[in-house]
Coordinates of C-alpha atoms and ligand atoms in Angstrom, one line a residue:
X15 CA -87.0 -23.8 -80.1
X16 CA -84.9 -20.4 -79.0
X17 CA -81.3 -20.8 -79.7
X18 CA -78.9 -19.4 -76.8
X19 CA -75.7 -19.2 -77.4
X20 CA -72.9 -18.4 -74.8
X21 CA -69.6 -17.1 -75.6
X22 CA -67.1 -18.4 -73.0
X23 CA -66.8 -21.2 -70.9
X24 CA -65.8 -20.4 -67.2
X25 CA -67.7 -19.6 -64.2
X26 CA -70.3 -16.9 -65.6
X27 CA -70.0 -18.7 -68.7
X28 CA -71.0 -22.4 -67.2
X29 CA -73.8 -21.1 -64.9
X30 CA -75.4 -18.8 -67.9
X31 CA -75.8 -22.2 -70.0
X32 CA -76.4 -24.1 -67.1
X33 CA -79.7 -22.1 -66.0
X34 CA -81.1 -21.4 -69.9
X35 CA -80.9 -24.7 -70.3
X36 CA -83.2 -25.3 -67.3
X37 CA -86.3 -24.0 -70.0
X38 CA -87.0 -26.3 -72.5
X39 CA -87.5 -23.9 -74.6
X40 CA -84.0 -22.9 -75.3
X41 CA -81.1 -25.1 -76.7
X42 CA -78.0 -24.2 -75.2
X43 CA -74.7 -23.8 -77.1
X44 CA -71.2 -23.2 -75.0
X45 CA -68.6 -22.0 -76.9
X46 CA -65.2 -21.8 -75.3
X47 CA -61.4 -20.8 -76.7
X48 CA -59.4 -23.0 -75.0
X49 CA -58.6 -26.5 -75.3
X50 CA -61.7 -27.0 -71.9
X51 CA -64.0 -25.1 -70.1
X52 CA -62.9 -24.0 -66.6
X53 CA -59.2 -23.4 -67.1
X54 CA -58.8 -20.1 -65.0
X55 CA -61.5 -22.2 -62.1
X56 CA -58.7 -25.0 -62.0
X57 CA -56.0 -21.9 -60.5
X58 CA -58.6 -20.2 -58.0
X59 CA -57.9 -20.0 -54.4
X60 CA -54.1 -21.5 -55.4
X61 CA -56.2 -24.6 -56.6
X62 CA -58.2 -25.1 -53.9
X63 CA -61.2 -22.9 -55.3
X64 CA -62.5 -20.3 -52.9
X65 CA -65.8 -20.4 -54.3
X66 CA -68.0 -18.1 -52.6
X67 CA -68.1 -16.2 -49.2
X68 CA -71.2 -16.2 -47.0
X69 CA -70.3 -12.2 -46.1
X70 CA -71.0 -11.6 -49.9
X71 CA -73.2 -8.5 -50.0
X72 CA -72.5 -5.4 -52.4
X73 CA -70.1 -3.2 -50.1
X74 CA -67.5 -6.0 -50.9
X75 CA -67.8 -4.8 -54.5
X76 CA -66.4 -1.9 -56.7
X77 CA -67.1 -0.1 -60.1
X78 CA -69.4 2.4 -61.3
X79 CA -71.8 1.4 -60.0
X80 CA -71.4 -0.8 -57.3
X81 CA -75.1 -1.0 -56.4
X82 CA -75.4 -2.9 -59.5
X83 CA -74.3 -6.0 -57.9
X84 CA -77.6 -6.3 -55.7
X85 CA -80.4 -7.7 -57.9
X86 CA -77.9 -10.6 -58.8
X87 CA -76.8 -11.2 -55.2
X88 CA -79.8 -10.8 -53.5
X89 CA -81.5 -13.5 -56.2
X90 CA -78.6 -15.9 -55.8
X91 CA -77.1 -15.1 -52.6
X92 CA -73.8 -17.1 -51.1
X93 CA -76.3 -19.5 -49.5
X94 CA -78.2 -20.4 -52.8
X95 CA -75.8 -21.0 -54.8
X96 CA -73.9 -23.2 -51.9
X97 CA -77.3 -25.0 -52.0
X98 CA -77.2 -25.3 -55.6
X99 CA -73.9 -26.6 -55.2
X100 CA -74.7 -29.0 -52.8
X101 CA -77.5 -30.6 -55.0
X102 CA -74.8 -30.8 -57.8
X103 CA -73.1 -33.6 -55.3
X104 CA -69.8 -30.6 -54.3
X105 CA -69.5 -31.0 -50.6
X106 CA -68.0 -27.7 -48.9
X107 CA -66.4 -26.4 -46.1
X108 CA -66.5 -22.9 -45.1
X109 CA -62.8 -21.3 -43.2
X110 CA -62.0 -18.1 -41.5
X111 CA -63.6 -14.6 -43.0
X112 CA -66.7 -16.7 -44.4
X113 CA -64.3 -17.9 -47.3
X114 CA -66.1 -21.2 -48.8
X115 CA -63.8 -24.1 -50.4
X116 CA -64.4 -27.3 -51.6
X117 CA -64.4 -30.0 -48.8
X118 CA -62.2 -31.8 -51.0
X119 CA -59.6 -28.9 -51.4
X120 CA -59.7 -29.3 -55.1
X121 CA -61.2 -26.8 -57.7
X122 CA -61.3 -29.7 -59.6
X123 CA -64.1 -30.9 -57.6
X124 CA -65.9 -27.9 -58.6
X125 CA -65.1 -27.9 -61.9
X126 CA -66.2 -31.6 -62.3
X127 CA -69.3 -31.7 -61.0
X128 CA -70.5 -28.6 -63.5
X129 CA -68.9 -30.6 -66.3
X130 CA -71.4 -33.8 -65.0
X131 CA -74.1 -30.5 -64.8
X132 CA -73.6 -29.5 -68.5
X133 CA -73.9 -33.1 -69.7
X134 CA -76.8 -34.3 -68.2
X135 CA -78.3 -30.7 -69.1
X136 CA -77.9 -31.4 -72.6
X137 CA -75.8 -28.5 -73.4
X138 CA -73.7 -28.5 -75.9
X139 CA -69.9 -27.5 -75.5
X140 CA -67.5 -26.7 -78.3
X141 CA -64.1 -26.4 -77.4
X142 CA -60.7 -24.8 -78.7
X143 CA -63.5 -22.4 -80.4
X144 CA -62.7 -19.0 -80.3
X145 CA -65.9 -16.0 -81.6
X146 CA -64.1 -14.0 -84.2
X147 CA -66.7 -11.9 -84.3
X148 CA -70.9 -10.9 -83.3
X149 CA -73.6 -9.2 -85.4
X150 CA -77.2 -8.2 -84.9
X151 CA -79.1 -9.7 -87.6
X152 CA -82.5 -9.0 -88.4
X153 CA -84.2 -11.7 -85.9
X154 CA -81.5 -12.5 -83.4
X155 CA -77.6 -12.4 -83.8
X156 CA -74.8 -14.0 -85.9
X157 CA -71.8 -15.4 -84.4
X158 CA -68.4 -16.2 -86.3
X159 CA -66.0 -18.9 -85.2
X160 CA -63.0 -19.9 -87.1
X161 CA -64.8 -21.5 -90.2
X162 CA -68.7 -21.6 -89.0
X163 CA -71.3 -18.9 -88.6
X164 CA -73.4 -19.8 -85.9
X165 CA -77.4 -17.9 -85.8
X166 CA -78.4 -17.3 -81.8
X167 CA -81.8 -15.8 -81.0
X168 CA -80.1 -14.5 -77.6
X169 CA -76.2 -14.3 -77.1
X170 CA -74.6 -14.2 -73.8
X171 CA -71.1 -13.0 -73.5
X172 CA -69.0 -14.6 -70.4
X173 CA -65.6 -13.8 -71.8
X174 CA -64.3 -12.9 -68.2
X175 CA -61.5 -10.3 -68.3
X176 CA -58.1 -9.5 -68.8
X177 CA -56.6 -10.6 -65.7
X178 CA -54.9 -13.9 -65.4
X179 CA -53.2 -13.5 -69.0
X180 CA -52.0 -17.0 -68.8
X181 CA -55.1 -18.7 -67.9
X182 CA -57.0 -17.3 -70.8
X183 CA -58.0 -13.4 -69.7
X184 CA -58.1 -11.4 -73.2
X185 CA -59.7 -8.6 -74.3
X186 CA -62.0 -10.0 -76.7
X187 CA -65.4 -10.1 -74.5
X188 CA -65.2 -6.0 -74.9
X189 CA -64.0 -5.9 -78.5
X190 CA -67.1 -8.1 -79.2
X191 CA -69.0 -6.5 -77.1
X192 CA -68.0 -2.8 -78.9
X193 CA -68.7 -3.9 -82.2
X194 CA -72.4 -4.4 -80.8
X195 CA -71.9 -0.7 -79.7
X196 CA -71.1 -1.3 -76.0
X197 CA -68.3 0.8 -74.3
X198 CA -66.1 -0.1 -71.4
X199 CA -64.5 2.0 -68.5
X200 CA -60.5 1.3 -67.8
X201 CA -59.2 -1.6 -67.2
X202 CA -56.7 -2.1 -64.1
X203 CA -55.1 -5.0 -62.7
X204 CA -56.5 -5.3 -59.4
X205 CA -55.9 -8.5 -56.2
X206 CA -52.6 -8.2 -57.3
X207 CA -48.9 -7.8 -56.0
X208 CA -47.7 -3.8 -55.2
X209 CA -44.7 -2.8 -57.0
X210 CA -42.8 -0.2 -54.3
X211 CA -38.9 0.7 -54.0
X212 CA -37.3 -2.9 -54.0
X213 CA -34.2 -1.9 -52.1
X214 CA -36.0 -3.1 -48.6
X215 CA -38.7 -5.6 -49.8
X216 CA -36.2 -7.8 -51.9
X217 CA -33.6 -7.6 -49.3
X218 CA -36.6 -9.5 -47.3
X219 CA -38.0 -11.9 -50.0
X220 CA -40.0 -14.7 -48.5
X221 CA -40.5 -13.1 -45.2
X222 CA -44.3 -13.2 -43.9
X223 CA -45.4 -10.8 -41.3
X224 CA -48.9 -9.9 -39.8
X225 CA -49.1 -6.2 -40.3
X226 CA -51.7 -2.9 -41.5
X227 CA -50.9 -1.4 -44.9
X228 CA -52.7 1.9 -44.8
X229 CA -51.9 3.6 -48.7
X230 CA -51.2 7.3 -49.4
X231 CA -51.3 9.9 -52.0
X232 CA -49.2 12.0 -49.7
X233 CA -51.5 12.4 -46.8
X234 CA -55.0 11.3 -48.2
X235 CA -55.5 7.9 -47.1
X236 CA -57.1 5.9 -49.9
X237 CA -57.3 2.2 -48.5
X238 CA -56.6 0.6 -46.0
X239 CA -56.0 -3.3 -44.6
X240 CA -54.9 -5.8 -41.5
X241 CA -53.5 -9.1 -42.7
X242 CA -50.5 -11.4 -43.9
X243 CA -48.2 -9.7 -46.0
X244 CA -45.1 -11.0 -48.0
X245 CA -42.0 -9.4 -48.9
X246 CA -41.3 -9.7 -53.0
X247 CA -37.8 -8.5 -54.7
X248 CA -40.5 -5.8 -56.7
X249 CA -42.3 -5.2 -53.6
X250 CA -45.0 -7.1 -51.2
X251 CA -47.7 -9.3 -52.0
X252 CA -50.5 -11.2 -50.1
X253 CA -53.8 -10.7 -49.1
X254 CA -53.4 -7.5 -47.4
X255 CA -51.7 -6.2 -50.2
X256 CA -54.2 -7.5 -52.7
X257 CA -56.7 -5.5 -50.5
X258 CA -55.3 -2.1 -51.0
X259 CA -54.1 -3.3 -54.7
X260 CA -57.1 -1.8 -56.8
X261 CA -56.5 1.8 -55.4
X262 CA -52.7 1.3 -56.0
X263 CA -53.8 0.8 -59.8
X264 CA -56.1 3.4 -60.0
X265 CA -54.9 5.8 -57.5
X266 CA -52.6 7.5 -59.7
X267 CA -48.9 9.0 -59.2
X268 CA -47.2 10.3 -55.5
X269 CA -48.5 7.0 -53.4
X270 CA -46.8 5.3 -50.6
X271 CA -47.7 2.3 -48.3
X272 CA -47.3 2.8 -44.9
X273 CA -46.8 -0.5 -42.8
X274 CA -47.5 -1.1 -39.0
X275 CA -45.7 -4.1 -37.8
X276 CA -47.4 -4.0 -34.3
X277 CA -50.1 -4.2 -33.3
X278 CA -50.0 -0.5 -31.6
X279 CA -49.2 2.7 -32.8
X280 CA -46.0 4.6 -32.3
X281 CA -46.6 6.3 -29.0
X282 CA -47.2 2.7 -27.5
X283 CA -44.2 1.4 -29.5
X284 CA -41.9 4.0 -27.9
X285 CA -42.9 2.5 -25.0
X286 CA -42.7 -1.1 -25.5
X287 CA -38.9 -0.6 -26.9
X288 CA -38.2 1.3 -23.4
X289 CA -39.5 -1.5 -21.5
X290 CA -36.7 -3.5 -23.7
X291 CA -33.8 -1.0 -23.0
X292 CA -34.7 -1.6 -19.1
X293 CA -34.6 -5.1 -19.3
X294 CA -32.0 -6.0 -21.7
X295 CA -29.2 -2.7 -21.8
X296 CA -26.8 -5.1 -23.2
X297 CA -28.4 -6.2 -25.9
X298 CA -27.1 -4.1 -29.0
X299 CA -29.4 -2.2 -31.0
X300 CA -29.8 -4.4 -34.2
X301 CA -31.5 -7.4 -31.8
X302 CA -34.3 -4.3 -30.4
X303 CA -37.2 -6.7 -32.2
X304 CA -35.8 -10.0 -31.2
X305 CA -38.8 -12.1 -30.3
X306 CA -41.5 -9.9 -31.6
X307 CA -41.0 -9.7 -35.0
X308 CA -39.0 -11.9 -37.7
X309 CA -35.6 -11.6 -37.4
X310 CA -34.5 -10.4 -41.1
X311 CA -37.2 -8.0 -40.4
X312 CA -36.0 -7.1 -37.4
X313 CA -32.4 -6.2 -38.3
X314 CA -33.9 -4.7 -41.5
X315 CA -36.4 -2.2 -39.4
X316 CA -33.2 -1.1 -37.3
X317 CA -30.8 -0.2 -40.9
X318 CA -34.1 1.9 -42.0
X319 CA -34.5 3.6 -39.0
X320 CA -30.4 4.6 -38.9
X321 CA -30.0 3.9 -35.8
X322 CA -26.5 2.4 -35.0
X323 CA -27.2 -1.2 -35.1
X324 CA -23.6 -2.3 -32.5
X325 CA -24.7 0.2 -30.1
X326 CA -25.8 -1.3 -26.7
X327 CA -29.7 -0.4 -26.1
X328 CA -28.5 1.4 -23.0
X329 CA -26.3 4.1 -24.6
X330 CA -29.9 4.8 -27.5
X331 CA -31.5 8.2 -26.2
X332 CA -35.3 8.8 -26.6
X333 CA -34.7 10.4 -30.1
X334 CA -33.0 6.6 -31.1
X335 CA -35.8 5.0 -29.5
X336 CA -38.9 7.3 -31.3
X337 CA -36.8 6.6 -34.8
X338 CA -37.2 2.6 -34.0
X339 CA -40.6 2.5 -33.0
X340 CA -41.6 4.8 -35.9
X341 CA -39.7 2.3 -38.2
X342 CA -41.7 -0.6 -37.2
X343 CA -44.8 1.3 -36.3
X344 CA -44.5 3.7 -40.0
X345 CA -42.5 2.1 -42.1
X346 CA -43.0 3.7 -45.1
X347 CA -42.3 3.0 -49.0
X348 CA -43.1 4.9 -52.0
X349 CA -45.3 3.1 -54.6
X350 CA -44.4 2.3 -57.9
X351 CA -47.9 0.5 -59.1
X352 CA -48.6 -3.2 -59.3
X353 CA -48.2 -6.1 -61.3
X354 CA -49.8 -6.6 -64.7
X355 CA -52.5 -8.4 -65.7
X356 CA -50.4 -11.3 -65.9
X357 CA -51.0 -12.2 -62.6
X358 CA -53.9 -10.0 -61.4
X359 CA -56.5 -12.0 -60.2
X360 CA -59.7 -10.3 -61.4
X361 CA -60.3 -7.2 -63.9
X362 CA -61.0 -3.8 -62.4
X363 CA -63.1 -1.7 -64.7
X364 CA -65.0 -3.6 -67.7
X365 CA -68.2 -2.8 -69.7
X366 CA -70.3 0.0 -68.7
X367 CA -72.9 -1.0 -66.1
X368 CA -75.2 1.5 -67.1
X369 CA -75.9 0.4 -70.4
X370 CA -77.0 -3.0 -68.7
X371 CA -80.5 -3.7 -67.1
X372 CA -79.4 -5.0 -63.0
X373 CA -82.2 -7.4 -62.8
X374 CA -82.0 -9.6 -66.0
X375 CA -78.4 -8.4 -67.1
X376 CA -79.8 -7.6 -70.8
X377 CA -78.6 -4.8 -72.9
X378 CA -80.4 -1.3 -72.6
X379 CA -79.0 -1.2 -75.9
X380 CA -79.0 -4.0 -77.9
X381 CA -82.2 -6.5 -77.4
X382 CA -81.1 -10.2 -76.6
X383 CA -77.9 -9.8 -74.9
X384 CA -76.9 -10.3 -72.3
X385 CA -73.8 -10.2 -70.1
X386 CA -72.1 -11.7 -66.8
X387 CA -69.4 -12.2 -64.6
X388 CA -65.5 -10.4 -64.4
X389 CA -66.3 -8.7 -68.6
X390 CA -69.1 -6.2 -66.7
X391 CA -67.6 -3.1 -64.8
X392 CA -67.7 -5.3 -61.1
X393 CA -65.0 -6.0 -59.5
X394 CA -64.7 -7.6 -55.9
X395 CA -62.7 -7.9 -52.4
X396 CA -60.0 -10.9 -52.3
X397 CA -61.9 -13.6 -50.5
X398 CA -64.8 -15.5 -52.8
X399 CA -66.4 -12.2 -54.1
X400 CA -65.8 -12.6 -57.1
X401 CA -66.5 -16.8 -58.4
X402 CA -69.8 -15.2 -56.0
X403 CA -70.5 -12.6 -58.5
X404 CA -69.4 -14.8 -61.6
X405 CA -72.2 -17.3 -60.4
X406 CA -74.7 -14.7 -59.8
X407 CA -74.5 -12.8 -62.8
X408 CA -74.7 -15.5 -64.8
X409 CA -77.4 -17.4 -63.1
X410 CA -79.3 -14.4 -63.5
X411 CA -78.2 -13.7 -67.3
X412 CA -78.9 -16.9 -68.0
X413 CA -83.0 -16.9 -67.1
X414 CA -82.9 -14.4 -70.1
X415 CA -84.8 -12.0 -68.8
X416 CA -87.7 -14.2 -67.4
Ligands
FAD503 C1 -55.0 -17.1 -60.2 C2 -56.4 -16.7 -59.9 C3 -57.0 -17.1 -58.7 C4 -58.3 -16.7 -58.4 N1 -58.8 -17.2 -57.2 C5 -60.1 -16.8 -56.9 C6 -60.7 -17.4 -55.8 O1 -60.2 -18.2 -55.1 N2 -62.0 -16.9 -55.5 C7 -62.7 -16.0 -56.3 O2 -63.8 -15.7 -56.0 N3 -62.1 -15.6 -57.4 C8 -60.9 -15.9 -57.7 N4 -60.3 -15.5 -58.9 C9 -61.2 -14.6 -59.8 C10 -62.1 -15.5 -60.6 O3 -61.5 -16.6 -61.1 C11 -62.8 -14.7 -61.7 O4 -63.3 -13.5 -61.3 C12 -63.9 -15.5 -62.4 O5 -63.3 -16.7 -62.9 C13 -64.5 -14.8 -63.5 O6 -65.5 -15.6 -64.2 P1 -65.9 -15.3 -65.7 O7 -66.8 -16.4 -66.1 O8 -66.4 -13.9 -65.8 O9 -64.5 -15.3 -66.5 P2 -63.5 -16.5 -66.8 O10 -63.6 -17.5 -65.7 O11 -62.2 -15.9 -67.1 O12 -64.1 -17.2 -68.1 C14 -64.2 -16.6 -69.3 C15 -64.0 -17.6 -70.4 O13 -64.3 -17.1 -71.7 C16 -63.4 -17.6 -72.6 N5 -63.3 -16.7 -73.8 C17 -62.8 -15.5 -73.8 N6 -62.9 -14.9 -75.1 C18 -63.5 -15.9 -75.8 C19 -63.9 -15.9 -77.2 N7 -63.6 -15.0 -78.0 N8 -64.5 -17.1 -77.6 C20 -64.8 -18.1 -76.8 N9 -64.4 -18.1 -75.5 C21 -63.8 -17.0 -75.0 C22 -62.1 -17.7 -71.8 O14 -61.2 -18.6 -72.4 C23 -62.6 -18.2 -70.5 O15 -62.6 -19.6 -70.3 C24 -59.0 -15.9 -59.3 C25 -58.5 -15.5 -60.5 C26 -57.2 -15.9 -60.8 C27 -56.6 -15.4 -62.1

């Protein structure tokens, strides 16, 4: 018998134990810090679990290397592990942008039927058991928990990462990892809120608008994104702002967002709002948007532009009229950073990629180990990319190298 023992019990974690103990060969030891396995899988897609997305491909991914992604993909693609899935009893559904949920809108339903996986697979699970610490031993490693020392002949580390602080991301997957002699790149918060100037977004809290975030370091466009976005008293949040999030973290000082409100640029805008002064010249200035964008943002658009918001539209010359269509069309806020880790959703940066194998996961430099999901230097788009990755990685870390 080969013992395999896998240091962290979430989505990387679960798969890796899942697929070594497939050979029966290997007996299959979980080990997991908190109180159960799965705790960070129970908050994805705000508990509904976006579990994979059938666009997954490595362009949807970022580190190093972002090539590295593609032996793990391409031998469990979105539509194996669906299948895979499927034959665990999870029925799905698949939405908009090829984003995958449970049919049952529950992550619990994904979360259950790996627990009835892990069961019948005869691995065992050991909860509320945190790995102090790892050392290569003369055959194999040796693993320290609070009050055991376990012996593994191969040793899988699916800590995950330090995003979602309250659902269990730490650090220790790369302090465990180091003391095997593995370095790390940075670690950012990425999929995560923007922290701008509040004096605009908090006067706006709660409002939604469909709009284009293009972000800056003063005239180099460094990412850009169409989609909902939310106002926040620190700044905005939602998907589109998650998109252009991990270049807010790592893009360094002198960024701004700019945000387009229409669906035009600001030549056409100009226009539209001069079709509005014909029709409505009463109207005063601070009702310019009414019926074609949200009203708070509306009034709030015509304050930043400085236009006087009493004045009748017909008494607004073209100069006005350009400083209210650039407002909604370029409305522009310097960038502070983003949230923490706290409430990231996934770990930009994490152990070098070079010093792993891409098609078996294994350690150039330490014989035996192995490593998967959100710890490794791979970080994915908002959308499924990255429970896609966590089951990839640790399907493929989990065949050991086979
Ligand atoms: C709020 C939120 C929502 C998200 N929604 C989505 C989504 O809808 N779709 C999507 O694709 N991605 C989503 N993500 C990202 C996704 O959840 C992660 O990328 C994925 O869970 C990473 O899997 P992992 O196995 O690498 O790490 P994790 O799932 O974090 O698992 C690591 C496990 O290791 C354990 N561990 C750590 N250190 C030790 C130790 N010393 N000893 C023992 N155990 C240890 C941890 O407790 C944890 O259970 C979301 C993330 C968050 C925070």
């Amino acid at each position: 018998m080969r013992d395999v023992l896998v240091i962290g019990g979430g989505a990387s974690g679960i798969l890796a134990a899942l697929t070594a103990a497939e050979s029966p060969e290997n007996r299959v030891l979980l080990l997991e810090r908190q109180q159960r396995i799965g705790r960070k899988l129970l908050a994805t897609g705000n508990g509904r679990c976006n579990l994979t997305n059938t666009g997954a491909a490595p362009e949807h991914y970022h580190g190093e290397e972002p090539d590295f992604v593609r032996p793990a993909l391409e031998a469990f693609p979105p539509a194996a592990a669906l299948d895979w899935f499927h034959k665990l009893g999870l029925l799905t559904a698949e939405e908009y942008g090829g984003r995958v949920y449970p049919l049952s809108n529950s992550a619990n339903s994904v979360l259950d039927v790996l627990r009835f996986a892990l069961d019948r697979a005869g691995v065992e699970q050991r909860c509320a058991c945190p790995v102090r610490a790892v050392r290569r031993e003369k055959r194999g490693f040796a693993v320290e928990t609070d009050g055991a020392c376990l012996r593994a002949d191969k040793l899988i580390l699916a800590c995950g990462g330090a995003a979602g602080a309250k659902l269990g991301g730490v650090l220790d997957g790369y302090q465990l990892a180091k003391s095997l002699g593995h370095k790390r790149t940075g670690l950012y918060p990425a999929l995560v809120q923007l922290v701008t100037e509040p004096e605009y977004p908090r006067a706006l809290k709660g409002v939604r608008a469909e709009a284009e975030l293009t972000l800056l370091r003063r005239t180099l466009v460094l990412a850009r994104s169409k989609g909902e976005l939310q106002f926040t008293d620190k700044g905005v949040s939602g998907p589109v702002s998650f998109d252009v999030s991990r270049a807010a973290a790592t893009g360094g000082e002198g960024l701004t967002l700019r945000i387009n409100f229409l669906p035009c640029g600001v030549r056409e805008a100009e226009a539209l709002l001069a079709e509005r002064q014909a029709a409505f010249p009463e109207l005063p200035a601070s009702e310019v948007f009414t019926g074609m964008l949200h009203n708070r943002l509306g009034r709030m658009l015509v304050k930043y532009s400085g236009v006087d918001a009493a004045r009748p539209l017909r008494e607004l010359d073209r100069q006005a009229l350009a400083r209210l269509a650039e407002a909604a069309s370029a409305f522009t806020l310097p960038v502070k950073g983003t949230e923490g880790f706290d409430n990231a959703q996934v770990t930009a940066g994490g152990l070098r990629t070079a010093d792993f194998d891409p098609h078996t996961l294994e350690s150039r430099l330490v014989p035996g180990l192995f490593a998967c999901g959100e710890l490794l230097d791979v970080d994915g788009d908002c959308g499924g990319y990255n429970l896609q990755w966590a089951w990839a990685s640790g399907r493929l870390a989990g065949r050991l190298g086979a």
